[in-house]
Amino acid sequence: MKTYDLDRFKGITVAMYSCYDEKGEVSKEAAKKLARHYANIGVNGLYVGGSSGEGMLQNVEERKQTLEAVMEEVGQEMTIIAHVGAPSTRDSVELSKHAEQVGAHAISAVPSIYYRLSPQSVEHHWQQMIDSTSLPFIIYHIPQTTGFQLSKALLTKMAAQDKVIGVKISAESTFELQQFKAAGGDDFLVFNGPDEQYLAGRSIGADGGIGGTYGVMPELFMKIEQCYVEGKAEEARKWQFIVNDLIAELLSFPSLYGACKEILKLRGLNTGEARLPFLPVPESEMGRLEAINEKMMAYINQAQV
Ligand SMILES: CC(=O)N[C@H](C=O)[C@@H](O)[C@H](O)[C@H](O)CO
Ligand SMILES: CC(=O)C(=O)O
């Protein structure tokens, strides 16, 4: 059995978006405001500095500032997972130690990106982070962006360590998710990655989810979760279908994060523009985005979680 409290990681974890000022610099103020917004809604946790958080587009200092802002604002109320993965092991370890210093509840990392790496290199990369703190570690498996195919053998080996408490799986195969859950065992957490498959992932063994579109509609994922837990299959499916139509629309913009951040702006939460190369919403598409936001807000009001 793991010696860490696993229950605190279950449920809905919002992959937080980047927060910048009008000059494109990291804004602690905007990050605090956004984190507070999620705490007020009753979201369980935040995943900071991951894909949606543009961690890979920020330098080490910017990533530290963002995490500090989140910890200062909601560190006592929410479960905070710090994504510390960076291309170099050196930066990743520095970010891991920082995450522990500021009180994050877990660290998490993708494999190193850009270079094609052997499984031994990826294992060593992760192990350096794991050994640098006393925090639990969550593997972030997202092969479509990193190019690294995590094998069941490496997953099983990693999961045998007390500190390795789970894996976030963004690959679209629910079969793989189930196989990883089985390999990790009952006290190993599996987080659903593809938001479009939250219900499917949950049904086949995921303990919760970490998602990039949760940030604009956490209430709807909380609703699916609630229906799932209460055994209301039909209703859960209804809400997943609603969510999926909304996601399909969000994915039709030049960048998903640009669209999501613009939606937050429409609601009075200004987190700045997504950082390039992520494109903002073109002026000509603003009307369409506003219509999506209105539709989303109507569903959020209807969901009433
Ligand atoms: C590939 C990718 O970035 N996946 C994210 C994390 O797992 C998801 O949360 C997606 O952003 C979401 O499912 C929309 O496609
Ligand atoms: C989805 C997720 O985990 C991320 O955006 O980092």
PDB file of N, CA and C in Angstrom, residues 78-143:
ATOM      1  N   MET A  78      -7.006  23.450  -1.932  1.00  0.00           N
ATOM      2  CA  MET A  78      -7.122  22.548  -3.073  1.00  0.00           C
ATOM      3  C   MET A  78      -5.909  21.629  -3.130  1.00  0.00           C
ATOM      4  N   THR A  79      -6.020  20.566  -3.925  1.00  0.00           N
ATOM      5  CA  THR A  79      -4.885  19.690  -4.163  1.00  0.00           C
ATOM      6  C   THR A  79      -4.120  20.233  -5.367  1.00  0.00           C
ATOM      7  N   ILE A  80      -2.861  20.551  -5.155  1.00  0.00           N
ATOM      8  CA  ILE A  80      -2.080  21.174  -6.225  1.00  0.00           C
ATOM      9  C   ILE A  80      -0.986  20.223  -6.728  1.00  0.00           C
ATOM     10  N   ILE A  81      -1.092  19.916  -8.013  1.00  0.00           N
ATOM     11  CA  ILE A  81      -0.082  19.079  -8.663  1.00  0.00           C
ATOM     12  C   ILE A  81       0.774  20.000  -9.536  1.00  0.00           C
ATOM     13  N   ALA A  82       2.072  19.991  -9.299  1.00  0.00           N
ATOM     14  CA  ALA A  82       2.974  20.851 -10.078  1.00  0.00           C
ATOM     15  C   ALA A  82       3.593  20.042 -11.211  1.00  0.00           C
ATOM     16  N   HIS A  83       3.338  20.475 -12.448  1.00  0.00           N
ATOM     17  CA  HIS A  83       4.035  19.826 -13.550  1.00  0.00           C
ATOM     18  C   HIS A  83       5.440  20.409 -13.627  1.00  0.00           C
ATOM     19  N   VAL A  84       6.438  19.555 -13.453  1.00  0.00           N
ATOM     20  CA  VAL A  84       7.824  20.025 -13.375  1.00  0.00           C
ATOM     21  C   VAL A  84       8.675  19.530 -14.542  1.00  0.00           C
ATOM     22  N   GLY A  85       8.038  18.861 -15.478  1.00  0.00           N
ATOM     23  CA  GLY A  85       8.788  18.332 -16.620  1.00  0.00           C
ATOM     24  C   GLY A  85       9.326  19.453 -17.500  1.00  0.00           C
ATOM     25  N   ALA A  86      10.587  19.333 -17.860  1.00  0.00           N
ATOM     26  CA  ALA A  86      11.240  20.283 -18.764  1.00  0.00           C
ATOM     27  C   ALA A  86      12.154  19.444 -19.650  1.00  0.00           C
ATOM     28  N   PRO A  87      12.610  19.998 -20.763  1.00  0.00           N
ATOM     29  CA  PRO A  87      13.495  19.187 -21.609  1.00  0.00           C
ATOM     30  C   PRO A  87      14.733  18.674 -20.857  1.00  0.00           C
ATOM     31  N   SER A  88      15.328  19.495 -20.015  1.00  0.00           N
ATOM     32  CA  SER A  88      16.528  19.014 -19.322  1.00  0.00           C
ATOM     33  C   SER A  88      16.195  18.479 -17.936  1.00  0.00           C
ATOM     34  N   THR A  89      16.900  17.448 -17.543  1.00  0.00           N
ATOM     35  CA  THR A  89      16.719  16.869 -16.210  1.00  0.00           C
ATOM     36  C   THR A  89      17.066  17.910 -15.151  1.00  0.00           C
ATOM     37  N   ARG A  90      18.080  18.689 -15.445  1.00  0.00           N
ATOM     38  CA  ARG A  90      18.536  19.713 -14.503  1.00  0.00           C
ATOM     39  C   ARG A  90      17.409  20.686 -14.126  1.00  0.00           C
ATOM     40  N   ASP A  91      16.729  21.232 -15.150  1.00  0.00           N
ATOM     41  CA  ASP A  91      15.622  22.153 -14.868  1.00  0.00           C
ATOM     42  C   ASP A  91      14.468  21.437 -14.168  1.00  0.00           C
ATOM     43  N   SER A  92      14.228  20.208 -14.581  1.00  0.00           N
ATOM     44  CA  SER A  92      13.108  19.454 -13.991  1.00  0.00           C
ATOM     45  C   SER A  92      13.342  19.222 -12.499  1.00  0.00           C
ATOM     46  N   VAL A  93      14.580  18.937 -12.144  1.00  0.00           N
ATOM     47  CA  VAL A  93      14.912  18.695 -10.732  1.00  0.00           C
ATOM     48  C   VAL A  93      14.807  20.001  -9.941  1.00  0.00           C
ATOM     49  N   GLU A  94      15.261  21.074 -10.555  1.00  0.00           N
ATOM     50  CA  GLU A  94      15.150  22.370  -9.865  1.00  0.00           C
ATOM     51  C   GLU A  94      13.678  22.709  -9.593  1.00  0.00           C
ATOM     52  N   LEU A  95      12.843  22.471 -10.581  1.00  0.00           N
ATOM     53  CA  LEU A  95      11.413  22.748 -10.414  1.00  0.00           C
ATOM     54  C   LEU A  95      10.783  21.805  -9.394  1.00  0.00           C
ATOM     55  N   SER A  96      11.263  20.582  -9.339  1.00  0.00           N
ATOM     56  CA  SER A  96      10.731  19.620  -8.352  1.00  0.00           C
ATOM     57  C   SER A  96      11.016  20.105  -6.936  1.00  0.00           C
ATOM     58  N   LYS A  97      12.256  20.490  -6.713  1.00  0.00           N
ATOM     59  CA  LYS A  97      12.642  20.955  -5.366  1.00  0.00           C
ATOM     60  C   LYS A  97      11.855  22.200  -4.979  1.00  0.00           C
ATOM     61  N   HIS A  98      11.675  23.070  -5.966  1.00  0.00           N
ATOM     62  CA  HIS A  98      10.901  24.288  -5.702  1.00  0.00           C
ATOM     63  C   HIS A  98       9.464  23.935  -5.335  1.00  0.00           C
ATOM     64  N   ALA A  99       8.881  22.979  -6.053  1.00  0.00           N
ATOM     65  CA  ALA A  99       7.490  22.585  -5.788  1.00  0.00           C
ATOM     66  C   ALA A  99       7.347  22.087  -4.353  1.00  0.00           C
ATOM     67  N   GLU A 100       8.328  21.344  -3.902  1.00  0.00           N
ATOM     68  CA  GLU A 100       8.273  20.856  -2.514  1.00  0.00           C
ATOM     69  C   GLU A 100       8.396  22.027  -1.530  1.00  0.00           C
ATOM     70  N   GLN A 101       9.327  22.926  -1.822  1.00  0.00           N
ATOM     71  CA  GLN A 101       9.531  24.091  -0.933  1.00  0.00           C
ATOM     72  C   GLN A 101       8.261  24.907  -0.746  1.00  0.00           C
ATOM     73  N   VAL A 102       7.500  25.076  -1.830  1.00  0.00           N
ATOM     74  CA  VAL A 102       6.317  25.936  -1.720  1.00  0.00           C
ATOM     75  C   VAL A 102       5.072  25.164  -1.307  1.00  0.00           C
ATOM     76  N   GLY A 103       5.216  23.860  -1.083  1.00  0.00           N
ATOM     77  CA  GLY A 103       4.110  23.100  -0.495  1.00  0.00           C
ATOM     78  C   GLY A 103       3.159  22.400  -1.451  1.00  0.00           C
ATOM     79  N   ALA A 104       3.561  22.223  -2.714  1.00  0.00           N
ATOM     80  CA  ALA A 104       2.696  21.487  -3.657  1.00  0.00           C
ATOM     81  C   ALA A 104       2.468  20.076  -3.122  1.00  0.00           C
ATOM     82  N   HIS A 105       1.357  19.464  -3.526  1.00  0.00           N
ATOM     83  CA  HIS A 105       1.000  18.151  -2.983  1.00  0.00           C
ATOM     84  C   HIS A 105       1.551  16.986  -3.784  1.00  0.00           C
ATOM     85  N   ALA A 106       1.955  17.256  -5.012  1.00  0.00           N
ATOM     86  CA  ALA A 106       2.577  16.218  -5.839  1.00  0.00           C
ATOM     87  C   ALA A 106       3.316  16.894  -6.980  1.00  0.00           C
ATOM     88  N   ILE A 107       4.258  16.167  -7.544  1.00  0.00           N
ATOM     89  CA  ILE A 107       4.903  16.629  -8.774  1.00  0.00           C
ATOM     90  C   ILE A 107       4.539  15.644  -9.883  1.00  0.00           C
ATOM     91  N   SER A 108       4.669  16.113 -11.115  1.00  0.00           N
ATOM     92  CA  SER A 108       4.296  15.295 -12.259  1.00  0.00           C
ATOM     93  C   SER A 108       5.159  15.736 -13.431  1.00  0.00           C
ATOM     94  N   ALA A 109       5.429  14.811 -14.358  1.00  0.00           N
ATOM     95  CA  ALA A 109       6.259  15.213 -15.497  1.00  0.00           C
ATOM     96  C   ALA A 109       6.036  14.340 -16.721  1.00  0.00           C
ATOM     97  N   VAL A 110       6.103  14.990 -17.875  1.00  0.00           N
ATOM     98  CA  VAL A 110       6.173  14.271 -19.148  1.00  0.00           C
ATOM     99  C   VAL A 110       7.607  13.779 -19.291  1.00  0.00           C
ATOM    100  N   PRO A 111       7.879  12.892 -20.247  1.00  0.00           N
ATOM    101  CA  PRO A 111       9.272  12.576 -20.543  1.00  0.00           C
ATOM    102  C   PRO A 111       9.941  13.833 -21.101  1.00  0.00           C
ATOM    103  N   SER A 112      11.237  13.841 -21.161  1.00  0.00           N
ATOM    104  CA  SER A 112      11.915  14.965 -21.805  1.00  0.00           C
ATOM    105  C   SER A 112      11.458  15.023 -23.263  1.00  0.00           C
ATOM    106  N   ILE A 113      11.253  16.239 -23.778  1.00  0.00           N
ATOM    107  CA  ILE A 113      10.759  16.347 -25.160  1.00  0.00           C
ATOM    108  C   ILE A 113      11.882  16.695 -26.142  1.00  0.00           C
ATOM    109  N   TYR A 114      11.554  16.631 -27.392  1.00  0.00           N
ATOM    110  CA  TYR A 114      12.379  16.882 -28.584  1.00  0.00           C
ATOM    111  C   TYR A 114      13.260  15.692 -28.965  1.00  0.00           C
ATOM    112  N   TYR A 115      14.179  15.264 -28.107  1.00  0.00           N
ATOM    113  CA  TYR A 115      15.062  14.158 -28.481  1.00  0.00           C
ATOM    114  C   TYR A 115      14.327  12.826 -28.385  1.00  0.00           C
ATOM    115  N   ARG A 116      14.667  11.946 -29.264  1.00  0.00           N
ATOM    116  CA  ARG A 116      14.127  10.598 -29.177  1.00  0.00           C
ATOM    117  C   ARG A 116      14.947   9.860 -28.123  1.00  0.00           C
ATOM    118  N   LEU A 117      14.306   9.450 -27.064  1.00  0.00           N
ATOM    119  CA  LEU A 117      15.041   8.905 -25.924  1.00  0.00           C
ATOM    120  C   LEU A 117      14.762   7.433 -25.692  1.00  0.00           C
ATOM    121  N   SER A 118      15.754   6.748 -25.171  1.00  0.00           N
ATOM    122  CA  SER A 118      15.578   5.347 -24.782  1.00  0.00           C
ATOM    123  C   SER A 118      14.713   5.315 -23.523  1.00  0.00           C
ATOM    124  N   PRO A 119      14.025   4.201 -23.287  1.00  0.00           N
ATOM    125  CA  PRO A 119      13.255   4.074 -22.049  1.00  0.00           C
ATOM    126  C   PRO A 119      14.147   4.270 -20.821  1.00  0.00           C
ATOM    127  N   GLN A 120      15.407   3.826 -20.921  1.00  0.00           N
ATOM    128  CA  GLN A 120      16.330   3.987 -19.788  1.00  0.00           C
ATOM    129  C   GLN A 120      16.551   5.476 -19.474  1.00  0.00           C
ATOM    130  N   SER A 121      16.669   6.271 -20.538  1.00  0.00           N
ATOM    131  CA  SER A 121      16.887   7.714 -20.319  1.00  0.00           C
ATOM    132  C   SER A 121      15.678   8.361 -19.670  1.00  0.00           C
ATOM    133  N   VAL A 122      14.495   7.995 -20.153  1.00  0.00           N
ATOM    134  CA  VAL A 122      13.273   8.583 -19.594  1.00  0.00           C
ATOM    135  C   VAL A 122      13.121   8.153 -18.137  1.00  0.00           C
ATOM    136  N   GLU A 123      13.401   6.897 -17.881  1.00  0.00           N
ATOM    137  CA  GLU A 123      13.300   6.397 -16.503  1.00  0.00           C
ATOM    138  C   GLU A 123      14.254   7.180 -15.588  1.00  0.00           C
ATOM    139  N   HIS A 124      15.475   7.363 -16.053  1.00  0.00           N
ATOM    140  CA  HIS A 124      16.465   8.073 -15.248  1.00  0.00           C
ATOM    141  C   HIS A 124      16.044   9.532 -15.022  1.00  0.00           C
ATOM    142  N   HIS A 125      15.539  10.130 -16.096  1.00  0.00           N
ATOM    143  CA  HIS A 125      15.047  11.520 -16.042  1.00  0.00           C
ATOM    144  C   HIS A 125      13.985  11.648 -14.944  1.00  0.00           C
ATOM    145  N   TRP A 126      13.002  10.780 -14.973  1.00  0.00           N
ATOM    146  CA  TRP A 126      11.939  10.816 -13.954  1.00  0.00           C
ATOM    147  C   TRP A 126      12.506  10.509 -12.565  1.00  0.00           C
ATOM    148  N   GLN A 127      13.411   9.535 -12.513  1.00  0.00           N
ATOM    149  CA  GLN A 127      13.926   9.110 -11.210  1.00  0.00           C
ATOM    150  C   GLN A 127      14.678  10.235 -10.496  1.00  0.00           C
ATOM    151  N   GLN A 128      15.374  11.051 -11.289  1.00  0.00           N
ATOM    152  CA  GLN A 128      16.098  12.175 -10.683  1.00  0.00           C
ATOM    153  C   GLN A 128      15.121  13.129  -9.992  1.00  0.00           C
ATOM    154  N   MET A 129      13.993  13.360 -10.629  1.00  0.00           N
ATOM    155  CA  MET A 129      12.971  14.228 -10.012  1.00  0.00           C
ATOM    156  C   MET A 129      12.412  13.561  -8.770  1.00  0.00           C
ATOM    157  N   ILE A 130      12.080  12.301  -8.884  1.00  0.00           N
ATOM    158  CA  ILE A 130      11.481  11.559  -7.770  1.00  0.00           C
ATOM    159  C   ILE A 130      12.423  11.579  -6.562  1.00  0.00           C
ATOM    160  N   ASP A 131      13.698  11.333  -6.805  1.00  0.00           N
ATOM    161  CA  ASP A 131      14.666  11.255  -5.701  1.00  0.00           C
ATOM    162  C   ASP A 131      14.977  12.620  -5.084  1.00  0.00           C
ATOM    163  N   SER A 132      14.617  13.691  -5.792  1.00  0.00           N
ATOM    164  CA  SER A 132      15.004  15.021  -5.302  1.00  0.00           C
ATOM    165  C   SER A 132      14.041  15.591  -4.263  1.00  0.00           C
ATOM    166  N   THR A 133      12.881  14.929  -4.069  1.00  0.00           N
ATOM    167  CA  THR A 133      11.913  15.436  -3.080  1.00  0.00           C
ATOM    168  C   THR A 133      11.276  14.264  -2.329  1.00  0.00           C
ATOM    169  N   SER A 134      10.442  14.616  -1.357  1.00  0.00           N
ATOM    170  CA  SER A 134       9.678  13.558  -0.669  1.00  0.00           C
ATOM    171  C   SER A 134       8.243  13.540  -1.168  1.00  0.00           C
ATOM    172  N   LEU A 135       7.962  14.302  -2.227  1.00  0.00           N
ATOM    173  CA  LEU A 135       6.591  14.377  -2.758  1.00  0.00           C
ATOM    174  C   LEU A 135       6.244  13.156  -3.594  1.00  0.00           C
ATOM    175  N   PRO A 136       4.951  12.839  -3.661  1.00  0.00           N
ATOM    176  CA  PRO A 136       4.541  11.774  -4.590  1.00  0.00           C
ATOM    177  C   PRO A 136       4.685  12.268  -6.033  1.00  0.00           C
ATOM    178  N   PHE A 137       4.810  11.326  -6.943  1.00  0.00           N
ATOM    179  CA  PHE A 137       5.067  11.642  -8.354  1.00  0.00           C
ATOM    180  C   PHE A 137       3.997  11.010  -9.240  1.00  0.00           C
ATOM    181  N   ILE A 138       3.539  11.796 -10.209  1.00  0.00           N
ATOM    182  CA  ILE A 138       2.536  11.302 -11.162  1.00  0.00           C
ATOM    183  C   ILE A 138       3.123  11.382 -12.570  1.00  0.00           C
ATOM    184  N   ILE A 139       3.218  10.247 -13.211  1.00  0.00           N
ATOM    185  CA  ILE A 139       3.727  10.197 -14.589  1.00  0.00           C
ATOM    186  C   ILE A 139       2.705  10.863 -15.513  1.00  0.00           C
ATOM    187  N   TYR A 140       3.191  11.632 -16.468  1.00  0.00           N
ATOM    188  CA  TYR A 140       2.297  12.244 -17.473  1.00  0.00           C
ATOM    189  C   TYR A 140       2.609  11.599 -18.811  1.00  0.00           C
ATOM    190  N   HIS A 141       1.680  10.761 -19.240  1.00  0.00           N
ATOM    191  CA  HIS A 141       1.848  10.002 -20.488  1.00  0.00           C
ATOM    192  C   HIS A 141       1.016  10.649 -21.598  1.00  0.00           C
ATOM    193  N   ILE A 142       1.697  11.286 -22.529  1.00  0.00           N
ATOM    194  CA  ILE A 142       1.000  11.979 -23.621  1.00  0.00           C
ATOM    195  C   ILE A 142       1.803  11.776 -24.915  1.00  0.00           C
ATOM    196  N   PRO A 143       1.763  10.532 -25.416  1.00  0.00           N
ATOM    197  CA  PRO A 143       2.636  10.137 -26.534  1.00  0.00           C
ATOM    198  C   PRO A 143       2.420  10.943 -27.814  1.00  0.00           C
TER     199      PRO A 143
END
